[in-house]
Coordinates of C-alpha atoms in Angstrom, one line a residue:
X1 CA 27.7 85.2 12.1
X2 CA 29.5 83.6 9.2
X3 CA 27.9 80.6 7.4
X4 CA 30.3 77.5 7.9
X5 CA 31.4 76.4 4.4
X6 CA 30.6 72.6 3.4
X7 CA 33.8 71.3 2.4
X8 CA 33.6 68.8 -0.2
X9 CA 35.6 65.7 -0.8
X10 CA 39.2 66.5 -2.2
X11 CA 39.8 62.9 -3.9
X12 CA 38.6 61.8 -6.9
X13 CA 37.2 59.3 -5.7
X14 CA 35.5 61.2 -2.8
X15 CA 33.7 63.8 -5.2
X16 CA 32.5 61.2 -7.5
X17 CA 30.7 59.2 -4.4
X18 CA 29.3 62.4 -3.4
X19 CA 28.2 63.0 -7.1
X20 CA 26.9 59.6 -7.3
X21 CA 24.8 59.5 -3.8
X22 CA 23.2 62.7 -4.7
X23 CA 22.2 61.8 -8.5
X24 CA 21.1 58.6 -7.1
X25 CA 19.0 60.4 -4.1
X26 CA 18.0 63.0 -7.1
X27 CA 16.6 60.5 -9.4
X28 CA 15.0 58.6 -6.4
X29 CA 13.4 61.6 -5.6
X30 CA 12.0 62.3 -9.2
X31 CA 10.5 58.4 -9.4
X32 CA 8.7 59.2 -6.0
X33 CA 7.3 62.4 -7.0
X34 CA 6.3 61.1 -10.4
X35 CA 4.5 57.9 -8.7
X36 CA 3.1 59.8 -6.4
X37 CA 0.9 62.3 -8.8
X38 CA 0.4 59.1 -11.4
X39 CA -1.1 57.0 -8.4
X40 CA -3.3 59.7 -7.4
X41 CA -5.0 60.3 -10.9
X42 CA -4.7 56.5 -11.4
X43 CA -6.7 56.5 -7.9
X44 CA -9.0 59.2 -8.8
X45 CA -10.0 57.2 -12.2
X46 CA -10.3 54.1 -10.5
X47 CA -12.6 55.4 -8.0
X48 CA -14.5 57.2 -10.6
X49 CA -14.8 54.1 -12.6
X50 CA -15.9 51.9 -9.4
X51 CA -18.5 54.6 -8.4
X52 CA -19.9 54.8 -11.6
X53 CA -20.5 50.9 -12.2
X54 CA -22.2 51.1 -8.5
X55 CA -24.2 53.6 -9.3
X56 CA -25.5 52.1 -13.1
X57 CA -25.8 49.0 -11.1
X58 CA -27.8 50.4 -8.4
X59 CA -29.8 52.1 -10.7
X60 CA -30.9 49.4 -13.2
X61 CA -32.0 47.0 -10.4
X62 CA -35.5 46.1 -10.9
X63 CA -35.8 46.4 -6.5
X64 CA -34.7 49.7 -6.8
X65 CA -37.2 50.6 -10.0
X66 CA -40.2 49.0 -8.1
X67 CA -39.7 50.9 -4.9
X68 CA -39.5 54.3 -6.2
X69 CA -43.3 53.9 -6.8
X70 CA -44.1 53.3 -3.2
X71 CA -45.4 56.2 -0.9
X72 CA -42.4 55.0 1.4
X73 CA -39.0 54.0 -0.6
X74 CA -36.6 54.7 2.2
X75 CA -38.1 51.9 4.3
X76 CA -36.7 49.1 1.5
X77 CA -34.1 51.3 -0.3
X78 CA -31.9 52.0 2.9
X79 CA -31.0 48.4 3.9
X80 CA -30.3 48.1 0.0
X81 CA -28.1 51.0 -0.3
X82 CA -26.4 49.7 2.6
X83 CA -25.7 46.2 1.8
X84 CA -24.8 47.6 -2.0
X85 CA -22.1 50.1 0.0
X86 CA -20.4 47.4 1.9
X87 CA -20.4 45.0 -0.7
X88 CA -19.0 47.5 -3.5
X89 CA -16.3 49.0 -1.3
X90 CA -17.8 52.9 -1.6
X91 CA -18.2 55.7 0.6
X92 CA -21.7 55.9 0.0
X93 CA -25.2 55.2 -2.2
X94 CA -28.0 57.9 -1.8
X95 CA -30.7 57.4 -4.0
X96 CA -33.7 60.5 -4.2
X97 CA -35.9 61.1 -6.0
X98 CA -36.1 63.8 -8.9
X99 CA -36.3 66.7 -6.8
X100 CA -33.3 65.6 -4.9
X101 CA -34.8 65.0 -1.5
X102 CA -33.1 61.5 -0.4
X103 CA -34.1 58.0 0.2
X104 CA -31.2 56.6 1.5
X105 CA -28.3 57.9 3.5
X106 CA -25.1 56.0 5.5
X107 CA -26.1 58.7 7.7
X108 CA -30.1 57.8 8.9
X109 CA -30.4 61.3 10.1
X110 CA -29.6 62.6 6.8
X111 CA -32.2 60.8 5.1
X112 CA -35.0 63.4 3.9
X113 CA -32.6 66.0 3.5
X114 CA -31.4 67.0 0.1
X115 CA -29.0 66.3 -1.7
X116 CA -25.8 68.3 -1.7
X117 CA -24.2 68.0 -5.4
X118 CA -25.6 68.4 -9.2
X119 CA -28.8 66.7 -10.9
X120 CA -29.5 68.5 -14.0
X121 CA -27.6 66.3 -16.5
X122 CA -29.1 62.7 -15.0
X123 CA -32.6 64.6 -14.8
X124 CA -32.0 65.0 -18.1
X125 CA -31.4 60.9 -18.6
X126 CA -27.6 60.9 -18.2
X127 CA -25.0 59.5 -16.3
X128 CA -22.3 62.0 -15.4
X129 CA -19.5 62.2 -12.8
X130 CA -18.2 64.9 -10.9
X131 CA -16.1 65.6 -7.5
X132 CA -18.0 67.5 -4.7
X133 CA -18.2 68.5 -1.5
X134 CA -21.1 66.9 0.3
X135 CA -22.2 65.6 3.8
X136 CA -19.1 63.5 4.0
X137 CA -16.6 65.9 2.8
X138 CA -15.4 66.1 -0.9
X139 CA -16.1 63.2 -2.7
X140 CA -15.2 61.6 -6.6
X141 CA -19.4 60.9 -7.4
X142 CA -21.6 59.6 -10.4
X143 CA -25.4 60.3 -10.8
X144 CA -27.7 58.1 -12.8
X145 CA -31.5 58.3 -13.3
X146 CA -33.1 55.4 -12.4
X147 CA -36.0 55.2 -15.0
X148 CA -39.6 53.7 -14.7
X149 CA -41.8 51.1 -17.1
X150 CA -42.2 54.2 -18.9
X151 CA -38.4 55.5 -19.6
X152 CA -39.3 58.4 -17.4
X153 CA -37.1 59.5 -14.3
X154 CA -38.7 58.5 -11.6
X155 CA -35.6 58.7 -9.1
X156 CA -32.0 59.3 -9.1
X157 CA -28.7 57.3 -7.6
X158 CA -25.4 59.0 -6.8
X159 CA -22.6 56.7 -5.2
X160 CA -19.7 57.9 -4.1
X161 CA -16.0 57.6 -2.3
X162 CA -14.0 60.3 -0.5
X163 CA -11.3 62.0 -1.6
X164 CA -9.7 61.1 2.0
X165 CA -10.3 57.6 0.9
X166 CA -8.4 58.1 -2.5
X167 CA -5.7 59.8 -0.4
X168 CA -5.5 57.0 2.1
X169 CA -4.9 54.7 -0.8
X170 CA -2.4 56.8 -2.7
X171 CA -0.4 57.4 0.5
X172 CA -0.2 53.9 1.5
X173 CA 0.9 53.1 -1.9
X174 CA 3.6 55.9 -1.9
X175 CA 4.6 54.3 1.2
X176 CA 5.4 51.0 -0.1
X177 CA 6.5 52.7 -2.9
X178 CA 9.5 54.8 -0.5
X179 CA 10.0 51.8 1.2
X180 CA 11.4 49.9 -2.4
X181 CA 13.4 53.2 -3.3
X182 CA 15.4 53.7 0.2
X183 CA 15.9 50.6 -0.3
X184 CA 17.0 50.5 -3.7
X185 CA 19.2 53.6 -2.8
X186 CA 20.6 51.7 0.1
X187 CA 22.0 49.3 -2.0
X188 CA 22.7 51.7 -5.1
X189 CA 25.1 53.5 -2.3
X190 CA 26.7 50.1 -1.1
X191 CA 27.3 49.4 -4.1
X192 CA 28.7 52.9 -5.2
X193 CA 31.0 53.0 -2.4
X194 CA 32.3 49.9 -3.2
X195 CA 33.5 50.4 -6.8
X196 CA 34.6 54.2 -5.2
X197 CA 36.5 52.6 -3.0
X198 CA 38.2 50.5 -5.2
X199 CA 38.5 53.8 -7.5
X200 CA 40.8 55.3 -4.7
X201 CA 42.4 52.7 -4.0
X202 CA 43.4 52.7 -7.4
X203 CA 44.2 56.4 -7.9
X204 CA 45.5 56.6 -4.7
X205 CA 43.5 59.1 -2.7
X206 CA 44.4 61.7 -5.7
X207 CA 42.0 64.2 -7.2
X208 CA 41.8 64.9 -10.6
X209 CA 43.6 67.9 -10.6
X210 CA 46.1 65.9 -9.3
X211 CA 45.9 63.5 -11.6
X212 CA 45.4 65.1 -14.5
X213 CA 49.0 67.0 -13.6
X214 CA 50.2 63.3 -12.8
X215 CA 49.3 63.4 -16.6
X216 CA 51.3 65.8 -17.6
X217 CA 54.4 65.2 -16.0
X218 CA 54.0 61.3 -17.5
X219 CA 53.8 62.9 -21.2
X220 CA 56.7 64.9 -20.6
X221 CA 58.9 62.7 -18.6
X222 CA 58.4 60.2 -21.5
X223 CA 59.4 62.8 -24.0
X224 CA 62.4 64.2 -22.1
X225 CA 64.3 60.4 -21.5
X226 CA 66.3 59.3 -24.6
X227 CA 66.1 55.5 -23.6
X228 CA 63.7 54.0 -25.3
X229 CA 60.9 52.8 -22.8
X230 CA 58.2 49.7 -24.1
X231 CA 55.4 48.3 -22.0
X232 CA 53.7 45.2 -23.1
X233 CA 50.7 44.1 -21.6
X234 CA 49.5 40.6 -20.7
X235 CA 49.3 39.8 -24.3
X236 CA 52.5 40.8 -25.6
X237 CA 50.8 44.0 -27.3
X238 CA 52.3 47.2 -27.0
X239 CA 50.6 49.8 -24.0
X240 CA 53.1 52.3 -24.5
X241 CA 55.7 53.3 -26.4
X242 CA 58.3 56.8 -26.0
X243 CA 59.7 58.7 -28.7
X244 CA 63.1 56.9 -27.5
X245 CA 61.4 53.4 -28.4
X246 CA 60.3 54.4 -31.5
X247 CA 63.6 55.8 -33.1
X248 CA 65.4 52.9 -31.8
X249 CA 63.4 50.0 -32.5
X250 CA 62.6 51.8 -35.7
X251 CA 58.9 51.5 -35.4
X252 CA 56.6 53.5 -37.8
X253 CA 53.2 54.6 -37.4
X254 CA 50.7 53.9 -34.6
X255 CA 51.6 50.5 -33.0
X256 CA 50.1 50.4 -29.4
X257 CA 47.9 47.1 -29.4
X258 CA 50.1 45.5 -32.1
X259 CA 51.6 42.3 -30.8
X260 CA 55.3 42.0 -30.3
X261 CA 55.2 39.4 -33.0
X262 CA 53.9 42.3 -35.6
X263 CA 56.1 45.2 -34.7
X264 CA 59.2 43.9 -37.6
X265 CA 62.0 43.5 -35.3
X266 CA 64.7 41.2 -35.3
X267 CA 64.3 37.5 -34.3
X268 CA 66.5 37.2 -31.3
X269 CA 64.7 41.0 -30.0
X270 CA 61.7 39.6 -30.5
X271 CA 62.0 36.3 -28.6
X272 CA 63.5 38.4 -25.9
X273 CA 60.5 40.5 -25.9
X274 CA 58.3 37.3 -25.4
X275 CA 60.7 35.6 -22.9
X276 CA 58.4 35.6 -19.5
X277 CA 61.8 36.0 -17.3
X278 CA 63.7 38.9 -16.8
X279 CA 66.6 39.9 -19.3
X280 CA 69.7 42.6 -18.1
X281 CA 71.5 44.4 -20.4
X282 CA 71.4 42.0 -23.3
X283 CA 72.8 43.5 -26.6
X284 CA 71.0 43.1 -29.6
X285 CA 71.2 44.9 -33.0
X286 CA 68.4 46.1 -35.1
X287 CA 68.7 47.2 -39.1
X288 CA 70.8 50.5 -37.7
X289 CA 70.9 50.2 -34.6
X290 CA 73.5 48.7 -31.1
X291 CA 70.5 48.6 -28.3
X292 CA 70.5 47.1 -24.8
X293 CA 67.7 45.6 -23.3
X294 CA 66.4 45.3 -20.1
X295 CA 63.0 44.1 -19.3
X296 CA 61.7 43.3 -16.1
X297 CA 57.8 41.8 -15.5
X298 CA 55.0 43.4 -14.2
X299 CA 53.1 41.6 -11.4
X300 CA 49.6 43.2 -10.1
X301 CA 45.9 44.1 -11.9
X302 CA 44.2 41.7 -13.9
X303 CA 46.8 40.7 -16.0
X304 CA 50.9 40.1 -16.1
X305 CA 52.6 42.6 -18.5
X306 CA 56.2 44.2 -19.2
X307 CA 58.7 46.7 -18.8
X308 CA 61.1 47.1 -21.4
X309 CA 63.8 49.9 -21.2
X310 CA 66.2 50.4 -24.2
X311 CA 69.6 52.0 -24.5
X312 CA 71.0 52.9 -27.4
X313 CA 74.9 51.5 -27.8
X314 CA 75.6 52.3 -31.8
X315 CA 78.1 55.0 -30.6
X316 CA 79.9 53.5 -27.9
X317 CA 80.0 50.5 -29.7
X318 CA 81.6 52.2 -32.8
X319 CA 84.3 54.3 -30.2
X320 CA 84.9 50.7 -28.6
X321 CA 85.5 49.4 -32.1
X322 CA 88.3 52.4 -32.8
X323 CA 89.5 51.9 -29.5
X324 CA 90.0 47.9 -30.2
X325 CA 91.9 49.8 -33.8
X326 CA 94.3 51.9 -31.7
X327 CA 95.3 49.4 -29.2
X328 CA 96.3 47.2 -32.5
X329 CA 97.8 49.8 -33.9
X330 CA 99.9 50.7 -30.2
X331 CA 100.7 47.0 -30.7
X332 CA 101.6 47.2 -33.9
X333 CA 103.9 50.3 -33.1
X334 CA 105.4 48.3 -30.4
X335 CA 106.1 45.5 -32.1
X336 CA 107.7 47.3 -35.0
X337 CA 109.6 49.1 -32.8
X338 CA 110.9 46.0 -30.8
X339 CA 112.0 44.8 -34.4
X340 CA 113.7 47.9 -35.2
X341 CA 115.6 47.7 -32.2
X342 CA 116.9 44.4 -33.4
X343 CA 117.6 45.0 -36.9
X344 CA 119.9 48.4 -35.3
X345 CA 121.6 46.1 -33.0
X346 CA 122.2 43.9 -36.2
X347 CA 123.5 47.1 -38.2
X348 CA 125.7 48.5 -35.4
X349 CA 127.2 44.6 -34.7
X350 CA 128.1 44.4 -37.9
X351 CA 129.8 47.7 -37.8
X352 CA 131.6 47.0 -34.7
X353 CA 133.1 44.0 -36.7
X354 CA 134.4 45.8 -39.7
X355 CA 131.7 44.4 -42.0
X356 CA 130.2 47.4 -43.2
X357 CA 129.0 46.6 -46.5
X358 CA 127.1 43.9 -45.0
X359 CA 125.9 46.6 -42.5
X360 CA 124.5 49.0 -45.5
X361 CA 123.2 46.0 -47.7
X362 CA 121.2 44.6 -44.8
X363 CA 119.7 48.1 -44.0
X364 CA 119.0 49.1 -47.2
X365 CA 117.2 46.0 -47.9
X366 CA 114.9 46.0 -44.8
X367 CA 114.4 49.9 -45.8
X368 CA 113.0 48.7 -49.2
X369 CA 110.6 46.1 -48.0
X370 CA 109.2 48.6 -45.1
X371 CA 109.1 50.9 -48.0
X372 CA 107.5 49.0 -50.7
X373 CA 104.2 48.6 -48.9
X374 CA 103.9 51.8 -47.4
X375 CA 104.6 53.3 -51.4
X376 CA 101.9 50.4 -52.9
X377 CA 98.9 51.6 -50.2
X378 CA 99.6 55.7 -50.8
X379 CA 99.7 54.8 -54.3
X380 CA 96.7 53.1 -54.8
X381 CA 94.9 54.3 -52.2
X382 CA 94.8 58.4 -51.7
X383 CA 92.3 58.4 -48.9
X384 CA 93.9 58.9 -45.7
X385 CA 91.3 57.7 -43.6
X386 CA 91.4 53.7 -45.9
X387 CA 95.6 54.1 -46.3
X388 CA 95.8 54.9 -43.1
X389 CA 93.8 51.6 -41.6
X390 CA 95.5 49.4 -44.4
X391 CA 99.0 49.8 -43.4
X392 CA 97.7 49.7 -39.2
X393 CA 96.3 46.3 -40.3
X394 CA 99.6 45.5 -42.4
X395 CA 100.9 45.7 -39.5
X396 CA 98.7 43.8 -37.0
X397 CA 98.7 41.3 -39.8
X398 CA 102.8 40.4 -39.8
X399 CA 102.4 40.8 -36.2
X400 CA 100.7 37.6 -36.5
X401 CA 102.5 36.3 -39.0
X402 CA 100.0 36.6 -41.8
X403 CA 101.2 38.7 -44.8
X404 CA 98.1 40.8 -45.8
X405 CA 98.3 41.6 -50.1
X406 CA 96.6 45.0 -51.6
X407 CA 95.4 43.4 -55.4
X408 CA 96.7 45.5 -58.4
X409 CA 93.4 46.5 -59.2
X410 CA 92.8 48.5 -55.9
X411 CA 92.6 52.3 -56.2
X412 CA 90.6 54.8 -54.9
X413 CA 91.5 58.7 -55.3
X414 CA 91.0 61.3 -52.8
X415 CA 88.3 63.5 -52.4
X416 CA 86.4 60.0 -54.0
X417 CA 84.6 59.1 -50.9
X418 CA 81.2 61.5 -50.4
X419 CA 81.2 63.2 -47.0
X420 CA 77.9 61.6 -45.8
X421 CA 80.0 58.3 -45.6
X422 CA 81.3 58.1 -42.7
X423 CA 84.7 57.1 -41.9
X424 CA 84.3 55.7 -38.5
X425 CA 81.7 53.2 -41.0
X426 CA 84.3 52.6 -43.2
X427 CA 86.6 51.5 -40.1
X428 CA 84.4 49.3 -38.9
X429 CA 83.5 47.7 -42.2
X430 CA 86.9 47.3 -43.5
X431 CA 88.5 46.8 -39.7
X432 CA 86.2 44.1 -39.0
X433 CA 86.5 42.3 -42.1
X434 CA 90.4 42.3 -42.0
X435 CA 90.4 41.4 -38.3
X436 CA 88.4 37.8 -38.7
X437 CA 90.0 37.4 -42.4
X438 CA 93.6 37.2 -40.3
X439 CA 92.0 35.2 -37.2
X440 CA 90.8 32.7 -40.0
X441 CA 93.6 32.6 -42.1
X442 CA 95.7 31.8 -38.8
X443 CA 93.4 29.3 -37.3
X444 CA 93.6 27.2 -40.6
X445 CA 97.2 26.6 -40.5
X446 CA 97.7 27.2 -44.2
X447 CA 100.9 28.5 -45.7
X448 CA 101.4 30.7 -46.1
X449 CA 98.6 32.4 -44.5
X450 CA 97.2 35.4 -46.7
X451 CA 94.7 38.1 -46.5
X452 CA 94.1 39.7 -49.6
X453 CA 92.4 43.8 -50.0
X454 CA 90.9 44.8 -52.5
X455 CA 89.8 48.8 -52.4
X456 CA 88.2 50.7 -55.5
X457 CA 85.7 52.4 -57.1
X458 CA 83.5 50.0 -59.2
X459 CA 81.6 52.9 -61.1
X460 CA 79.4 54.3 -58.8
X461 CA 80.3 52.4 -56.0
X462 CA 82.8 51.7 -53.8
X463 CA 84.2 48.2 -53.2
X464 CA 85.6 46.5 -50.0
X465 CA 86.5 43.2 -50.6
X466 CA 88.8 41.0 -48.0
X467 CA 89.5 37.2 -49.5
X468 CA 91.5 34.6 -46.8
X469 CA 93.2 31.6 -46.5
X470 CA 90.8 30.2 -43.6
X471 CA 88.7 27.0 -44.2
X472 CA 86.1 28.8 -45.0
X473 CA 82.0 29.3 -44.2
X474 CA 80.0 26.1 -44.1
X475 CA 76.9 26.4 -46.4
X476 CA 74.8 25.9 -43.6
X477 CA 76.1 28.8 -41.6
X478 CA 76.3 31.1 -44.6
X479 CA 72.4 32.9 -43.4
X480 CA 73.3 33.1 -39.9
X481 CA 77.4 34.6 -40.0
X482 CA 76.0 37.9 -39.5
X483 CA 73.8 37.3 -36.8
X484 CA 74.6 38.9 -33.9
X485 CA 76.7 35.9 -31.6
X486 CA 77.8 33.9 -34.1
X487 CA 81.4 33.3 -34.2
X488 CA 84.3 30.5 -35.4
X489 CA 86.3 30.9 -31.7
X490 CA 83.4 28.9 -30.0
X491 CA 83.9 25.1 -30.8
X492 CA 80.7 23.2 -32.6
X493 CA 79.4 20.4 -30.9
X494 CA 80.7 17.0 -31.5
X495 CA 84.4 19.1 -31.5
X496 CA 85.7 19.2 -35.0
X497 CA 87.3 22.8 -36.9
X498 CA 85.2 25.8 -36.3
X499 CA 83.9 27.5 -39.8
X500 CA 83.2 30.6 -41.1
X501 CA 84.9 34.2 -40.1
X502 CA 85.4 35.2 -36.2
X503 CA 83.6 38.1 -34.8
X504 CA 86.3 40.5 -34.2
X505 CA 84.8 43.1 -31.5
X506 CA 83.6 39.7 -29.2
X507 CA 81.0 38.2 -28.7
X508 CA 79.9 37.6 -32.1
X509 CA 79.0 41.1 -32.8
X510 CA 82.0 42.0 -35.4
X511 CA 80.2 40.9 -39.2
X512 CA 76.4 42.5 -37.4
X513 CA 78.2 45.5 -37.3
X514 CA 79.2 45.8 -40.6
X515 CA 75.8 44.4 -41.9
X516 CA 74.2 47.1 -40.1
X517 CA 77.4 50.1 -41.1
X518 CA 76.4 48.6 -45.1
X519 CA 72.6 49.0 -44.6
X520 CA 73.1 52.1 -42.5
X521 CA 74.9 53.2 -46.0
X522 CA 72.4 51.7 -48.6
X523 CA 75.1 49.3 -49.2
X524 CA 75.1 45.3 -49.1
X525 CA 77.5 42.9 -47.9
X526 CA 77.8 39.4 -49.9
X527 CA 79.4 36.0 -48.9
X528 CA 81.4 33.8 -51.5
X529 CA 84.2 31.3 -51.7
X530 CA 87.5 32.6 -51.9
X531 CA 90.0 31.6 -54.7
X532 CA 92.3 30.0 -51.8
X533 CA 89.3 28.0 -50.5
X534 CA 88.9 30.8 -47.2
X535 CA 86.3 33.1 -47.2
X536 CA 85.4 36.0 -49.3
X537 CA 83.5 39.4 -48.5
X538 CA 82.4 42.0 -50.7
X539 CA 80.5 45.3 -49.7
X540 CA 79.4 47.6 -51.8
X541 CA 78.8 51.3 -51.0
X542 CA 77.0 53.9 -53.4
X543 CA 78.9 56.8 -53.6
X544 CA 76.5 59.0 -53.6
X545 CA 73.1 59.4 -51.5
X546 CA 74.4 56.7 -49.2
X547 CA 72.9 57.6 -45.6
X548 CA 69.8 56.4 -44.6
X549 CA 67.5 58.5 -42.5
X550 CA 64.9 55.7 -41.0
X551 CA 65.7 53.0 -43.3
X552 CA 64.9 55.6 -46.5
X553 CA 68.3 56.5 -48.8
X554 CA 68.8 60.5 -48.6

């Protein structure tokens, strides 16, 4: 016949009620046992003291020393023994004399007998105590001489309680005793179940192995998403943080329990961090970074916290900016083609009316003026990747009727640029800053409207500069133009002409971007007053070592 296995609780919570009942029951256990043998030798010395006082007593009474000289002691000494026994609480008080033959008894028929236990040491003038089994079972007894006018022995008295009387005592306080610990177990267990209770309920019915590969699949999940994922508790500290986080937000070090406030971000991403409501996909930028943030609040537990996922939108950003660059440049394409057209319907009408000269001259002169900016930007500037984007914004630019100027000083050689500079950077840098510099220049109604580029090498760096004919930045925008929404197409309140440069990728983002492209680069971007009153930008870009790797020039 096979044993039946006791199955134990699977849950974690389960096992560690079990665990607790039986350490609980185990250490309830221990206390009785331990009470149990303390009482009893506490008992046992009690008795032995209470025996030994009654039998000192007994013996130094002047009754008892007077009638151990009479020819018939037991005659006064047994109602005396007695009434000592009942009033003392003991088993028993024999007193005999020397030879041990006794006096007094609780037993009357046992009086004259002898008595059952050892004399020598009170014969001898001491008091001693002993347990031994006598008449009345075995016993916890003290014997003391009772002495005469003399000092001699002239009788002895041994008083005495049970051991069945100790035991009685012990067990009735072991009772009372059990009665407190089932008790306090009782309660321990009520109480134990309810905090394992809410345990489960917590962990869900899981065990640890269960948990503990809950664990593990947590760890790696957070490892294996590349957007960024932030919890905040109830405080606006940081619980947890993934690898994603970190490398976008740019955060160093170990910063769970930092507050939000502490963590070095941005302004606006840190105010949306502390908003209590939920944000979807709001764009924000960081030092190198395009991220959108969602966060979404946690209801539940003791406290209120946060979820805060993050996706990083640097690249598609960047590919929406070229994409913004080729549609100009389709436009541009178009729109010189549309003029072409005329100008060949202008040649060939001419020709049809037998005014050929005028035919060639007019040709020839458009040919030149086509010509003459195309041969200034290859001249000056041998980089495909910056001639190339000048004469697409040329373009754009007398699309709009703005004539954009390349300055005599501009020139930049190819093979200049280092390859770590990036050249869809340097599109978005110099893009950007043409882009607003025309918008400007055509919302200020000068004339003629002007953009003026200037491109070289200024020892070792490289400078972009882009100068209008807008109205300009107001000095009290000039520390918020490249933060991320501002923008001159959005009217001021109280009406009146918007200032500063227009964000040319919407929304405000266009000068953030090339903040961040110049920082991304170890370069800087500076505002000043340009010499037609517009707006001036200058960024400068080393030309070597420029790439950042986590904020650090490589």
């Amino acid at each position: 016949m096979r044993t039946p296995r006791i199955r134990l609780p699977h849950s974690l919570a389960g096992r560690l009620f079990a665990t607790q009942i039986a350490l609980v029951a185990a250490v309830v256990a221990g206390c009785a046992a331990f009470a149990y043998l303390a009482d009893r030798d506490q008992a046992e010395e009690s008795a032995r003291r209470q025996v030994t006082a009654a039998a000192a007593a007994v013996a130094a009474s002047p009754a008892v020393q007077t009638a151990v000289r009479e020819r018939d002691p037991a005659v006064h000494l047994q109602p005396y023994a007695e009434q000592v026994r009942r009033d003392t609480g003991v088993d028993f008080v024999t007193i005999m004399s020397p030879d041990g033959v006794r006096w007094t008894h609780p037993d009357p028929l046992r009086i004259g007998e002898r008595y059952l236990g050892h004399t020598e040491p009170a014969l001898e003038g001491h008091t001693f105590s002993e347990t031994y089994t006598g008449t009345l079972g075995p016993s916890v007894r003290t014997v003391a001489p009772v002495r005469d006018e003399d000092g001699r022995v002239a009788g002895l008295v041994s008083a005495g309680i049970t051991v069945d009387a100790i035991s009685a005592q012990v067990r009735d306080q072991v009772l009372v005793f059990l009665a407190v610990a089932l008790t306090v177990l009782a309660f321990g267990g009520a109480g134990t179940y309810l905090l394992i209770a809410r345990l489960r309920r917590d962990t869900h019915g899981m065990n640890a192995a269960e948990l503990a590969r809950m664990r593990d699949y947590h760890e790696a999940a957070l490892r294996a998403v590349r957007e960024g994922l932030l919890m905040l508790d109830g405080r606006h500290r940081v619980a947890l943080v993934n690898d994603g986080g970190r490398e976008l937000l740019g955060l160093r070090g170990d910063v769970i329990g930092l507050p939000v406030t502490e963590l070095g971000l941005p302004p606006s991403l840190t105010e949306a961090l502390l908003a209590p409501g939920p944000r979807v996909d709001e764009v924000h930028l960081t030092d190198e970074r395009v991220v959108v943030l969602n966060t979404s609040p946690v209801a539940g537990g003791e406290r209120h916290g946060t979820v805060v996922t993050l996706r990083d939108h640097t690249e598609l950003q960047a590919l929406s900016g070229e994409l913004d660059s080729v549609r100009g440049f389709a436009e541009a394409l178009r729109s010189q083609a549309h003029e072409a057209a005329n100008r060949l319907h202008a040649v060939v009408s001419l020709i049809e009316l037998g005014r050929a000269d005028e035919a060639v001259e007019f040709a020839t002169a458009e040919l030149e003026l086509a010509q003459a900016l195309t041969d200034r930007v290859v001249a000056a500037v041998a980089e495909p990747v910056l001639a190339a984007l000048l004469l697409g914004k040329a373009a754009q630019a007398n699309e709009h009727g703005v004539e954009l100027v390349l300055t005599d000083d501009s020139h930049v050689d190819d093979g200049l640029l280092p390859p770590d500079l990036s050249a869809r950077d340097l599109v978005t840098m110099l893009g950007n800053l043409i882009d607003n510099a025309v918008d400007a220049s055509c919302a200020s109604g000068a004339r003629p409207p002007r953009v003026t580029v200037t491109v070289r090498a200024d020892g070792a760096e490289l400078l972009l500069r882009v100068a209008d004919t807008g109205p300009g930045v107001p000095p009290e925008a000039a520390d918020e133009i490249f933060r991320r929404g501002w923008s001159t197409k959005t009217t001021p309140p109280g009406g009146g002409t918007p200032g500063g440069t227009l964000a040319g990728t919407g929304r405000g983002l266009g000068l953030a971007l090339v903040r961040q492209a110049a920082r991304r680069n170890a370069g800087t971007v500076a505002l000043a007053d340009a010499p037609d009153g517009g707006a001036e930008f200058t960024v400068r870009l080393p030309l070597q070592h420029v790439r950042t790797t986590e904020g650090v020039p490589v």
